[in-house]
Short mmCIF file of C-alpha atoms in Angstrom, two decimals:
data_model
loop_
_atom_site.label_atom_id
_atom_site.label_comp_id
_atom_site.label_asym_id
_atom_site.label_seq_id
_atom_site.Cartn_x
_atom_site.Cartn_y
_atom_site.Cartn_z
CA MET F 782 -22.60 13.90 2.31
CA THR F 783 -24.28 15.89 5.18
CA ALA F 784 -23.07 15.75 8.76
CA GLU F 785 -26.10 13.79 9.53
CA MET F 786 -25.38 11.25 7.05
CA ARG F 787 -21.77 10.99 8.10
CA GLU F 788 -22.97 10.48 11.66
CA ALA F 789 -25.34 7.74 10.34
CA THR F 790 -22.49 5.83 8.68
CA GLY F 791 -18.90 7.24 9.43
CA LEU F 792 -17.26 4.01 9.93
CA GLY F 793 -13.68 4.55 11.05
CA ARG F 794 -14.33 7.61 13.38
CA ASP F 795 -12.67 5.55 16.17
CA MET F 796 -9.70 4.65 13.96
CA PHE F 797 -6.90 6.76 12.63
CA ILE F 798 -7.26 7.18 8.91
CA PHE F 799 -4.30 8.64 6.87
CA ASP F 800 -5.13 8.67 3.20
CA ASN F 801 -2.06 7.95 1.24
CA VAL F 802 -3.19 9.66 -1.93
CA VAL F 803 -5.61 12.67 -2.76
CA HIS F 804 -4.87 15.04 -5.72
CA VAL F 805 -5.91 18.55 -6.52
CA HIS F 806 -6.44 17.70 -10.15
CA ASN F 807 -6.82 19.97 -13.10
CA PHE F 808 -8.98 18.21 -15.75
CA ASP F 809 -9.89 21.63 -17.34
CA PRO F 810 -9.66 21.38 -21.20
CA SER F 811 -7.37 24.55 -21.10
CA ASN F 812 -4.85 22.32 -19.24
CA LEU F 813 -4.67 19.64 -22.07
CA ILE F 814 -1.75 19.48 -24.42
CA ASP F 815 -3.42 17.83 -27.40
CA ASP F 816 -5.87 15.27 -28.70
CA LEU F 817 -4.10 12.38 -26.90
CA ALA F 818 -4.49 14.41 -23.80
CA GLU F 819 -8.29 14.70 -24.35
CA CYS F 820 -8.44 10.88 -24.71
CA ALA F 821 -6.47 10.49 -21.57
CA ASN F 822 -8.76 12.96 -19.80
CA ARG F 823 -12.08 11.06 -20.89
CA ASN F 824 -10.43 7.72 -20.19
CA ILE F 825 -9.99 8.74 -16.52
CA TYR F 826 -13.42 10.01 -16.42
CA THR F 827 -14.93 6.99 -17.84
CA GLY F 828 -12.82 4.64 -15.89
CA SER F 829 -13.33 6.33 -12.54
CA THR F 830 -17.09 6.79 -13.18
CA LYS F 831 -17.49 2.96 -13.58
CA THR F 832 -16.11 2.33 -10.19
CA PHE F 833 -18.62 4.10 -7.91
CA PRO F 834 -22.41 3.82 -7.38
CA PRO F 835 -24.71 5.86 -9.57
CA ASP F 836 -25.64 8.22 -6.90
CA LEU F 837 -21.99 9.50 -6.56
CA ARG F 838 -21.25 9.88 -10.29
CA PHE F 839 -19.98 13.09 -11.55
CA GLY F 840 -23.00 13.53 -13.68
CA SER F 841 -21.40 14.92 -16.74
CA TYR F 842 -18.01 15.09 -18.19
CA ALA F 843 -18.11 18.87 -17.63
CA ASN F 844 -18.64 18.38 -13.95
CA PHE F 845 -15.51 16.32 -13.87
CA ALA F 846 -13.45 18.22 -16.43
CA ARG F 847 -12.54 21.09 -14.31
CA ALA F 848 -9.72 22.55 -12.14
CA TRP F 849 -10.69 20.99 -8.69
CA SER F 850 -10.16 23.46 -5.98
CA VAL F 851 -8.10 23.12 -2.72
CA GLU F 852 -11.41 23.68 -0.92
CA ASP F 853 -13.10 20.91 -2.91
CA ILE F 854 -10.62 18.26 -2.01
CA HIS F 855 -10.52 19.51 1.69
CA ARG F 856 -14.19 19.34 2.03
CA ILE F 857 -14.39 15.99 0.56
CA ILE F 858 -11.70 14.63 2.78
CA PHE F 859 -12.01 16.29 6.11
CA ASP F 860 -15.52 17.70 6.16
CA GLU F 861 -17.28 14.80 4.71
CA SER F 862 -15.37 11.88 5.79
CA THR F 863 -13.71 10.44 9.01
CA THR F 864 -10.26 10.89 7.42
CA ASP F 865 -7.72 12.44 9.83
CA MET F 866 -4.84 13.11 7.54
CA ALA F 867 -4.12 12.96 3.83
CA MET F 868 -1.13 13.09 1.45
CA ALA F 869 -1.65 15.57 -1.36
CA GLN F 870 0.26 14.00 -4.37
CA ALA F 871 1.54 15.93 -7.28
CA VAL F 872 1.38 14.26 -10.65
CA PRO F 873 4.18 15.01 -13.22
CA LEU F 874 2.44 13.78 -16.55
CA TYR F 875 3.65 16.70 -18.67
CA ASP F 876 3.07 14.65 -21.94
CA TYR F 877 -0.77 15.13 -21.40
CA TRP F 878 -1.46 18.09 -19.08
CA LYS F 879 0.40 21.39 -19.03
CA ASP F 880 0.81 21.43 -15.30
CA GLY F 881 1.23 17.59 -15.12
CA LEU F 882 -2.41 17.10 -14.03
CA ALA F 883 -1.98 17.63 -10.24
CA GLY F 884 0.58 20.60 -10.25
CA VAL F 885 3.03 20.90 -7.57
CA GLU F 886 1.91 24.25 -6.55
CA ARG F 887 -1.69 23.12 -6.13
CA GLN F 888 -0.97 20.27 -3.92
CA TYR F 889 1.35 22.61 -1.87
CA GLU F 890 -1.69 25.06 -1.63
CA LEU F 891 -3.74 22.21 -0.07
CA MET F 892 -0.97 21.51 2.51
CA LYS F 893 -0.86 25.25 3.21
CA LEU F 894 -4.62 25.31 3.84
CA ASP F 895 -4.42 22.63 6.50
CA PRO F 896 -0.78 22.02 7.41
CA GLU F 897 -1.69 19.94 10.62
CA ARG F 898 -3.53 17.41 8.45
CA VAL F 899 -2.13 17.43 4.86
CA ILE F 900 1.26 16.12 3.92
CA PHE F 901 2.81 17.40 0.66
CA CYS F 902 4.30 14.97 -1.76
CA GLY F 903 6.24 16.43 -4.60
CA ALA F 904 6.86 15.20 -8.14
CA VAL F 905 9.46 15.67 -10.93
CA ASP F 906 10.19 13.92 -14.25
CA PRO F 907 13.83 13.67 -15.33
CA VAL F 908 12.91 13.46 -19.08
CA TYR F 909 10.44 16.19 -19.49
CA GLN F 910 11.98 18.59 -17.15
CA GLY F 911 15.71 17.31 -17.68
CA LEU F 912 17.69 15.66 -14.82
CA ARG F 913 19.38 18.85 -13.74
CA THR F 914 16.09 20.83 -13.49
CA ALA F 915 14.42 17.83 -11.93
CA LEU F 916 17.08 17.65 -9.19
CA GLU F 917 16.85 21.39 -8.42
CA SER F 918 13.14 21.11 -8.36
CA MET F 919 13.41 18.41 -5.70
CA THR F 920 15.53 20.49 -3.52
CA TYR F 921 13.12 23.48 -4.04
CA GLN F 922 10.03 21.35 -3.12
CA VAL F 923 11.66 19.98 0.05
CA GLU F 924 13.39 23.00 1.25
CA GLN F 925 10.86 25.62 0.27
CA MET F 926 7.48 23.72 0.02
CA GLY F 927 8.00 21.09 2.77
CA ALA F 928 7.69 17.89 0.61
CA ARG F 929 7.90 14.68 2.53
CA SER F 930 7.89 12.38 -0.43
CA PHE F 931 8.02 12.28 -4.18
CA LYS F 932 5.62 10.69 -6.77
CA LEU F 933 7.28 9.41 -9.92
CA TYR F 934 5.59 8.38 -13.27
CA ASN F 935 8.14 6.59 -15.54
CA GLY F 936 5.59 5.44 -18.00
CA HIS F 937 4.86 7.95 -20.66
CA SER F 938 3.45 8.37 -24.34
CA ALA F 939 5.64 9.24 -27.13
CA ARG F 940 8.73 7.16 -26.38
CA THR F 941 9.56 9.10 -23.31
CA SER F 942 9.22 6.37 -20.71
CA TRP F 943 12.25 5.76 -18.32
CA ARG F 944 13.03 2.97 -16.12
CA ALA F 945 12.87 3.12 -12.16
CA ASP F 946 16.32 1.24 -12.16
CA ASP F 947 18.19 3.57 -14.70
CA ARG F 948 21.27 4.49 -13.01
CA ASP F 949 21.55 7.64 -15.13
CA LEU F 950 18.08 9.00 -14.80
CA ALA F 951 16.39 7.46 -11.79
CA TYR F 952 19.24 6.93 -9.26
CA PRO F 953 20.38 10.59 -9.04
CA LEU F 954 16.60 11.37 -7.99
CA TYR F 955 16.84 8.70 -5.21
CA LYS F 956 20.15 10.09 -4.07
CA ARG F 957 18.91 13.56 -3.91
CA ALA F 958 15.90 12.50 -2.02
CA LEU F 959 18.21 10.89 0.73
CA ASP F 960 20.35 14.03 0.70
CA LEU F 961 17.26 15.93 1.44
CA GLY F 962 16.07 13.65 4.10
CA VAL F 963 13.16 12.16 1.96
CA THR F 964 12.85 8.32 2.52
CA MET F 965 9.72 7.70 0.64
CA ILE F 966 9.41 7.37 -3.13
CA GLN F 967 6.33 6.48 -4.89
CA PHE F 968 5.66 5.15 -8.30
CA HIS F 969 2.57 4.95 -10.50
CA LYS F 970 2.51 1.46 -11.93
CA GLY F 971 0.17 -0.31 -14.21
CA LEU F 972 -3.12 1.62 -14.81
CA PRO F 973 -2.27 3.41 -18.03
CA LEU F 974 -4.02 6.70 -18.29
CA GLY F 975 -3.69 6.97 -21.94
CA MET F 976 -1.42 5.48 -24.74
CA GLU F 977 1.64 4.81 -22.52
CA PRO F 978 3.31 1.32 -23.47
CA ILE F 979 1.92 -0.94 -20.81
CA GLU F 980 5.23 -2.71 -20.29
CA SER F 981 6.61 0.69 -19.18
CA LEU F 982 4.37 0.37 -16.18
CA ARG F 983 5.42 -3.01 -14.99
CA PRO F 984 6.67 -2.93 -11.40
CA ASN F 985 9.70 -5.25 -11.96
CA ASP F 986 12.19 -2.26 -12.18
CA ILE F 987 11.48 -1.28 -8.56
CA GLN F 988 13.43 -4.36 -7.34
CA ILE F 989 16.96 -3.44 -7.82
CA PRO F 990 16.52 0.19 -6.61
CA ALA F 991 14.97 -1.50 -3.61
CA ILE F 992 18.15 -3.37 -2.88
CA ASP F 993 20.53 -0.44 -3.86
CA PHE F 994 18.58 2.01 -1.79
CA PRO F 995 17.55 0.26 1.47
CA GLU F 996 17.01 3.54 3.27
CA ILE F 997 14.28 4.42 0.93
CA ASN F 998 10.66 2.90 1.18
CA PHE F 999 9.21 2.54 -2.25
CA VAL F 1000 5.39 2.75 -2.64
CA ILE F 1001 3.82 1.08 -5.52
CA HIS F 1002 0.49 2.55 -6.58
CA HIS F 1003 -2.51 0.84 -8.38
CA LEU F 1004 -1.23 -2.78 -7.66
CA GLY F 1005 0.47 -2.67 -11.08
CA ILE F 1006 -2.67 -3.87 -12.62
CA PRO F 1007 -2.42 -5.74 -14.96
CA TYR F 1008 0.85 -6.80 -13.46
CA GLN F 1009 -0.70 -7.58 -9.88
CA ALA F 1010 1.01 -10.93 -9.45
CA GLU F 1011 4.39 -9.27 -9.99
CA THR F 1012 3.51 -6.30 -7.75
CA ILE F 1013 2.43 -8.51 -4.89
CA ASP F 1014 5.43 -10.67 -5.21
CA ILE F 1015 7.79 -7.78 -5.08
CA GLY F 1016 5.83 -6.41 -2.13
CA ARG F 1017 6.29 -9.66 -0.43
CA ARG F 1018 10.03 -10.15 -0.91
CA PHE F 1019 11.37 -6.70 -0.49
CA PRO F 1020 11.14 -5.28 3.14
CA ASN F 1021 11.14 -1.67 1.87
CA VAL F 1022 8.50 -2.18 -0.84
CA TYR F 1023 4.83 -1.14 0.16
CA LEU F 1024 1.67 -1.18 -1.75
CA SER F 1025 -0.97 1.52 -2.01
CA LEU F 1026 -4.57 0.66 -2.27
CA SER F 1027 -5.00 3.57 -4.61
CA SER F 1028 -7.66 3.13 -7.43
CA TRP F 1029 -7.83 -0.60 -7.21
CA ILE F 1030 -9.63 -0.90 -4.04
CA ASN F 1031 -12.05 1.67 -5.56
CA TYR F 1032 -13.44 -1.43 -7.50
CA LEU F 1033 -14.90 -3.04 -4.63
CA ALA F 1034 -18.36 -1.80 -5.24
CA LEU F 1035 -18.30 -2.77 -8.99
CA ARG F 1036 -16.09 -5.78 -9.16
CA PRO F 1037 -15.97 -7.23 -5.82
CA VAL F 1038 -14.94 -10.63 -6.87
CA PRO F 1039 -11.51 -9.72 -8.41
CA THR F 1040 -10.87 -6.89 -6.04
CA LEU F 1041 -11.43 -9.14 -3.11
CA MET F 1042 -9.06 -11.65 -4.69
CA ASN F 1043 -6.34 -9.11 -5.05
CA LEU F 1044 -6.98 -8.03 -1.59
CA GLY F 1045 -6.89 -11.48 -0.16
CA GLU F 1046 -3.74 -12.29 -2.22
CA ALA F 1047 -1.93 -9.04 -0.85
CA LEU F 1048 -2.88 -9.78 2.67
CA PHE F 1049 -1.74 -13.32 2.33
CA ALA F 1050 1.48 -12.67 0.57
CA CYS F 1051 2.61 -9.13 1.81
CA GLY F 1052 0.73 -8.94 5.08
CA PRO F 1053 -1.36 -5.85 6.34
CA GLU F 1054 1.83 -4.15 7.29
CA LYS F 1055 2.63 -3.53 3.70
CA LEU F 1056 -0.68 -1.85 2.60
CA LEU F 1057 -1.56 1.75 2.73
CA TRP F 1058 -4.95 3.27 2.45
CA GLY F 1059 -5.55 5.59 -0.63
CA SER F 1060 -8.85 6.95 -1.71
CA GLU F 1061 -7.91 8.78 -5.05
CA VAL F 1062 -10.30 11.69 -4.19
CA PRO F 1063 -11.38 13.37 -6.43
CA LEU F 1064 -11.45 10.51 -8.83
CA TRP F 1065 -13.56 8.88 -6.10
CA PRO F 1066 -15.79 11.99 -5.45
CA ALA F 1067 -16.63 11.11 -1.95
CA ALA F 1068 -14.15 9.42 0.45
CA GLN F 1069 -16.62 8.19 3.23
CA PRO F 1070 -18.50 5.70 1.09
CA LEU F 1071 -15.23 4.09 0.16
CA ILE F 1072 -14.16 3.96 3.75
CA ASP F 1073 -17.47 2.48 4.89
CA LEU F 1074 -17.33 -0.08 2.21
CA PHE F 1075 -13.74 -1.13 2.78
CA LEU F 1076 -14.24 -1.43 6.72
CA SER F 1077 -17.26 -3.43 6.25
CA THR F 1078 -15.60 -5.89 3.75
CA GLU F 1079 -14.73 -9.38 4.73
CA ILE F 1080 -12.81 -11.99 2.88
CA PRO F 1081 -15.49 -14.48 1.57
CA PRO F 1082 -15.46 -18.03 2.94
CA HIS F 1083 -14.41 -19.52 -0.39
CA GLN F 1084 -11.17 -17.50 -0.32
CA LEU F 1085 -10.55 -18.27 3.27
CA ASP F 1086 -10.86 -22.13 2.44
CA GLY F 1087 -9.59 -22.32 -1.08
CA TYR F 1088 -6.73 -19.63 -1.02
CA ALA F 1089 -5.88 -19.46 2.73
CA HIS F 1090 -6.42 -15.89 2.50
CA PRO F 1091 -6.71 -14.42 6.07
CA GLN F 1092 -9.82 -12.82 7.32
CA ILE F 1093 -9.54 -8.93 7.85
CA THR F 1094 -9.35 -8.07 11.51
CA ARG F 1095 -9.60 -4.74 13.38
CA GLU F 1096 -5.85 -4.75 13.81
CA MET F 1097 -5.26 -5.28 10.20
CA GLN F 1098 -7.85 -2.46 9.24
CA GLU F 1099 -5.92 -0.13 11.64
CA MET F 1100 -2.60 -0.78 10.08
CA ILE F 1101 -3.86 -0.34 6.58
CA MET F 1102 -5.91 2.73 7.32
CA GLY F 1103 -3.28 4.85 8.77
CA ARG F 1104 -0.88 3.36 11.20
CA ASN F 1105 1.50 2.03 8.55
CA LEU F 1106 1.72 5.35 6.68
CA ALA F 1107 2.21 7.29 10.04
CA ARG F 1108 4.96 4.95 10.95
CA LEU F 1109 6.72 5.54 7.63
CA LEU F 1110 6.59 9.11 7.93
CA ASP F 1111 7.51 9.26 11.61
CA ILE F 1112 4.15 10.89 12.40
CA GLU F 1113 2.64 10.70 15.70
CA ILE F 1114 -0.79 9.33 15.91
CA PRO F 1115 -3.23 11.44 18.05
CA ALA F 1116 -3.55 10.16 21.59
CA ARG F 1117 -7.38 9.57 21.20
CA TYR F 1118 -6.44 6.64 18.97
CA ALA F 1119 -4.08 5.10 21.49
CA LYS F 1120 -4.73 1.41 21.88
CA MET C 1121 10.04 -32.27 30.68
CA THR C 1122 11.49 -31.37 33.97
CA PRO C 1123 9.53 -29.35 36.59
CA ASP C 1124 12.01 -26.49 36.22
CA GLU C 1125 11.78 -26.02 32.53
CA THR C 1126 10.17 -22.95 31.19
CA LEU C 1127 8.01 -22.86 28.13
CA TYR C 1128 10.67 -20.98 26.50
CA GLU C 1129 13.25 -23.63 27.11
CA ARG C 1130 10.88 -26.36 25.89
CA SER C 1131 10.01 -24.48 22.72
CA LEU C 1132 13.85 -23.72 22.14
CA ALA C 1133 14.59 -27.39 22.54
CA VAL C 1134 11.95 -28.49 19.85
CA LEU C 1135 13.02 -25.58 17.58
CA ASN C 1136 16.80 -26.38 17.85
CA GLU C 1137 16.32 -30.28 17.68
CA GLN C 1138 13.56 -30.88 15.21
CA ILE C 1139 13.07 -27.68 13.00
CA ARG C 1140 16.08 -25.61 12.52
CA PRO C 1141 18.20 -28.52 11.15
CA LEU C 1142 15.42 -29.01 8.48
CA LEU C 1143 15.55 -25.26 7.60
CA HIS C 1144 19.36 -25.17 7.51
CA ILE C 1145 19.49 -27.57 4.69
CA HIS C 1146 18.28 -24.87 2.37
CA GLY C 1147 19.71 -21.64 4.05
CA GLY C 1148 16.51 -21.03 6.27
CA GLU C 1149 16.42 -20.06 9.96
CA ALA C 1150 14.03 -19.47 12.52
CA ARG C 1151 14.27 -18.07 16.20
CA ILE C 1152 11.88 -17.29 19.02
CA ALA C 1153 10.83 -13.77 19.06
CA ALA C 1154 8.53 -13.90 22.24
CA VAL C 1155 6.89 -16.30 24.46
CA ASP C 1156 3.56 -15.79 26.26
CA ALA C 1157 3.66 -18.54 28.89
CA GLU C 1158 0.21 -17.49 30.32
CA ALA C 1159 -1.49 -17.73 26.94
CA GLY C 1160 0.65 -20.50 25.66
CA ILE C 1161 1.53 -18.47 22.52
CA VAL C 1162 4.99 -18.64 21.01
CA ASP C 1163 5.97 -15.99 18.39
CA LEU C 1164 8.60 -16.95 15.97
CA GLU C 1165 10.57 -15.02 13.27
CA LEU C 1166 11.65 -16.56 10.08
CA LEU C 1167 15.24 -15.45 8.84
CA GLY C 1168 17.56 -16.24 6.09
CA ALA C 1169 16.17 -17.91 2.94
CA CYS C 1170 12.96 -18.42 4.81
CA ALA C 1171 12.45 -14.62 5.26
CA CYS C 1172 10.92 -13.96 1.90
CA CYS C 1173 10.21 -17.47 0.80
CA GLN C 1174 7.04 -18.22 -1.16
CA LEU C 1175 6.59 -21.49 0.87
CA ALA C 1176 7.06 -19.87 4.23
CA PRO C 1177 3.18 -20.08 4.90
CA TRP C 1178 3.44 -23.87 4.25
CA THR C 1179 6.55 -24.01 6.47
CA TYR C 1180 4.52 -22.27 9.10
CA ALA C 1181 1.38 -24.38 8.89
CA ALA C 1182 2.85 -27.79 8.27
CA VAL C 1183 6.15 -27.82 10.21
CA LEU C 1184 6.40 -24.97 12.66
CA ARG C 1185 2.82 -25.10 13.93
CA THR C 1186 2.19 -28.86 13.85
CA ARG C 1187 5.41 -29.66 15.72
CA MET C 1188 5.42 -27.00 18.24
CA THR C 1189 1.89 -27.12 19.29
CA GLN C 1190 2.71 -30.58 20.52
CA ILE C 1191 4.87 -29.05 23.20
CA ASP C 1192 3.14 -29.22 26.64
CA GLY C 1193 1.87 -25.58 27.32
CA VAL C 1194 1.82 -24.27 23.70
CA ASN C 1195 -1.57 -23.48 22.46
CA ASP C 1196 -0.48 -21.59 19.21
CA ILE C 1197 2.23 -20.49 17.20
CA ARG C 1198 2.49 -17.18 15.41
CA VAL C 1199 5.00 -15.85 12.79
CA GLN C 1200 5.41 -12.13 11.86
CA GLY C 1201 4.48 -11.65 8.34
CA ILE C 1202 2.43 -15.03 7.87
CA ASN C 1203 -1.20 -14.41 7.35
CA VAL C 1204 -3.21 -17.76 6.71
CA SER C 1205 -6.87 -18.34 7.30
CA GLN C 1206 -7.95 -20.39 10.25
CA VAL C 1207 -9.92 -22.81 7.94
CA ALA C 1208 -6.60 -23.40 5.98
CA LEU C 1209 -4.64 -23.94 9.17
CA ASP C 1210 -7.15 -26.50 10.39
CA ARG C 1211 -6.99 -28.41 7.21
CA VAL C 1212 -3.30 -28.78 7.27
CA ALA C 1213 -3.51 -29.67 10.97
CA LYS C 1214 -5.68 -32.56 10.17
CA MET C 1215 -2.93 -33.88 7.87
CA PHE C 1216 -0.58 -33.93 10.86
CA PRO C 1217 -2.57 -34.82 13.87
CA VAL C 1218 -1.13 -33.60 17.18
CA LYS C 1219 0.15 -36.50 19.17
CA GLU C 1220 0.36 -36.44 22.85
CA LYS C 1221 1.78 -33.46 24.24
CA THR C 1222 5.61 -33.65 24.72
CA ALA C 1223 8.55 -31.73 25.39
#
C-alpha cells in the first residue's frame, strides 16, 4: 500500500494501535525439519491465503516460503499501516522448523531495529530444549534481550505435547517469569499447524495456572478454535485471562458470519477489556486492510436482537486496538491519543 | 423520598432492601461503584458469586436495571463487564414495565 492509498483509507490514524502479534517468520525450505514440516508450511500458506482478498495474496508458494526480513515486517506494520506499536513474538515450534519458525534472535532484531515501537516477546519449550535450558534461556532473553513476555506452544507433533497446568514442566516457567519481572505469558491454543493432536490445544489447562499465578496475565491466542466456546468462557471467568484476536479475526473478509458470531460472543461474555488486537503479519501480508475492515465492522442486527451481543463502540475499539495491551505492559500511550 | 435524600442514598436503599437480599441467597453481591446525579446514571459492581456468573447479564437486565430505573432520578444503570445490546435490554424491559418512579 502506498502512502497515498494509506491516506485514502488509513482508519485508526486517530487511535492508538498496538499490535499484539507480528512474527519475523522463516518459512524457507532450508528451515524445515522433515516432510511433516513441509506439510505444516503448506498448511499455513494455504490456510492464511484463504483468509484475505485476492489482491493481497502471496501469489505463489515461493513468495511465501521464504525468510521474511525484519525490514519486511517493519515496513508492513509501520510504513504501510497506522499501527503505532507491535509485539514481535518468537515461535518455539522446534518439531517442524529448525529455528522454531519465528526464531528468538530474529524477533529481537526487529526490536533492535525500532526499540521505541517494537516490544520483544521471547519463547521457550521445556520439552524440546529441556526444562533447565528453557529456564536459562528465559533469563537470557529477559536480561540480555529485553523480553517483556513469553509465547509458549504446548501442542506438538510426535508425542511431545505438554500441558499448561503441568506442575513439573510449566509451573517452573511461570515462576521464572515472575522472578524476572515478566507478568505476561501467552499460549497458542487451537489452530493446529500440522499433525498436533487437537486436544493438546484445548485452552482448558490455562484455568488452574490462572488461579495459581494471579500475578500473571495469560493471553490465549486464536480463540482456541475449534474450542472457542471453552476459550470465551475461560476469558469470561478468569480476571487474568485475555484473548488475542490473532488469526481468527483475519477471517472477517472470507467468513464474516462465524467470525462476527465469535466476536459478538467474546464481547458479550468477556467484554472489550479482555480482547487484544493482533494482525498476524506476515501471515496477513498487509496490516492496514485488516485494520480498516475491523474498524468498519458492526455487529449485525440479528446478533444484537437474537444474541444480545453489544454493538461495537469507538470506546470498545480503542480498548481492543491498543489500550488494553498498553495497560497490561504498563506502556504509556502517546499524548496525542489522550482522550 | 425526602427532599434531602441524594440519588446515591435512594439508590443504596433500593439496592440494600430489594436487590442484595436476592443476590445473597446464592452468594452474590453488588455495590454502587459510582453515581452521576446529573446524568442520572448509577454504576454498579457485581461481586461474589455474581462476579463471573454466566447469568449476570440476565441479573443486570431483569433485576438490577428494571428495579433501579424505577428510582426517581435514575435514567440508566451500568455494570462493569456487562455488555448487552440495547435491543435486548429493551425487550427485557418490556417484560418488566417500569412502574411509577419511587424511592
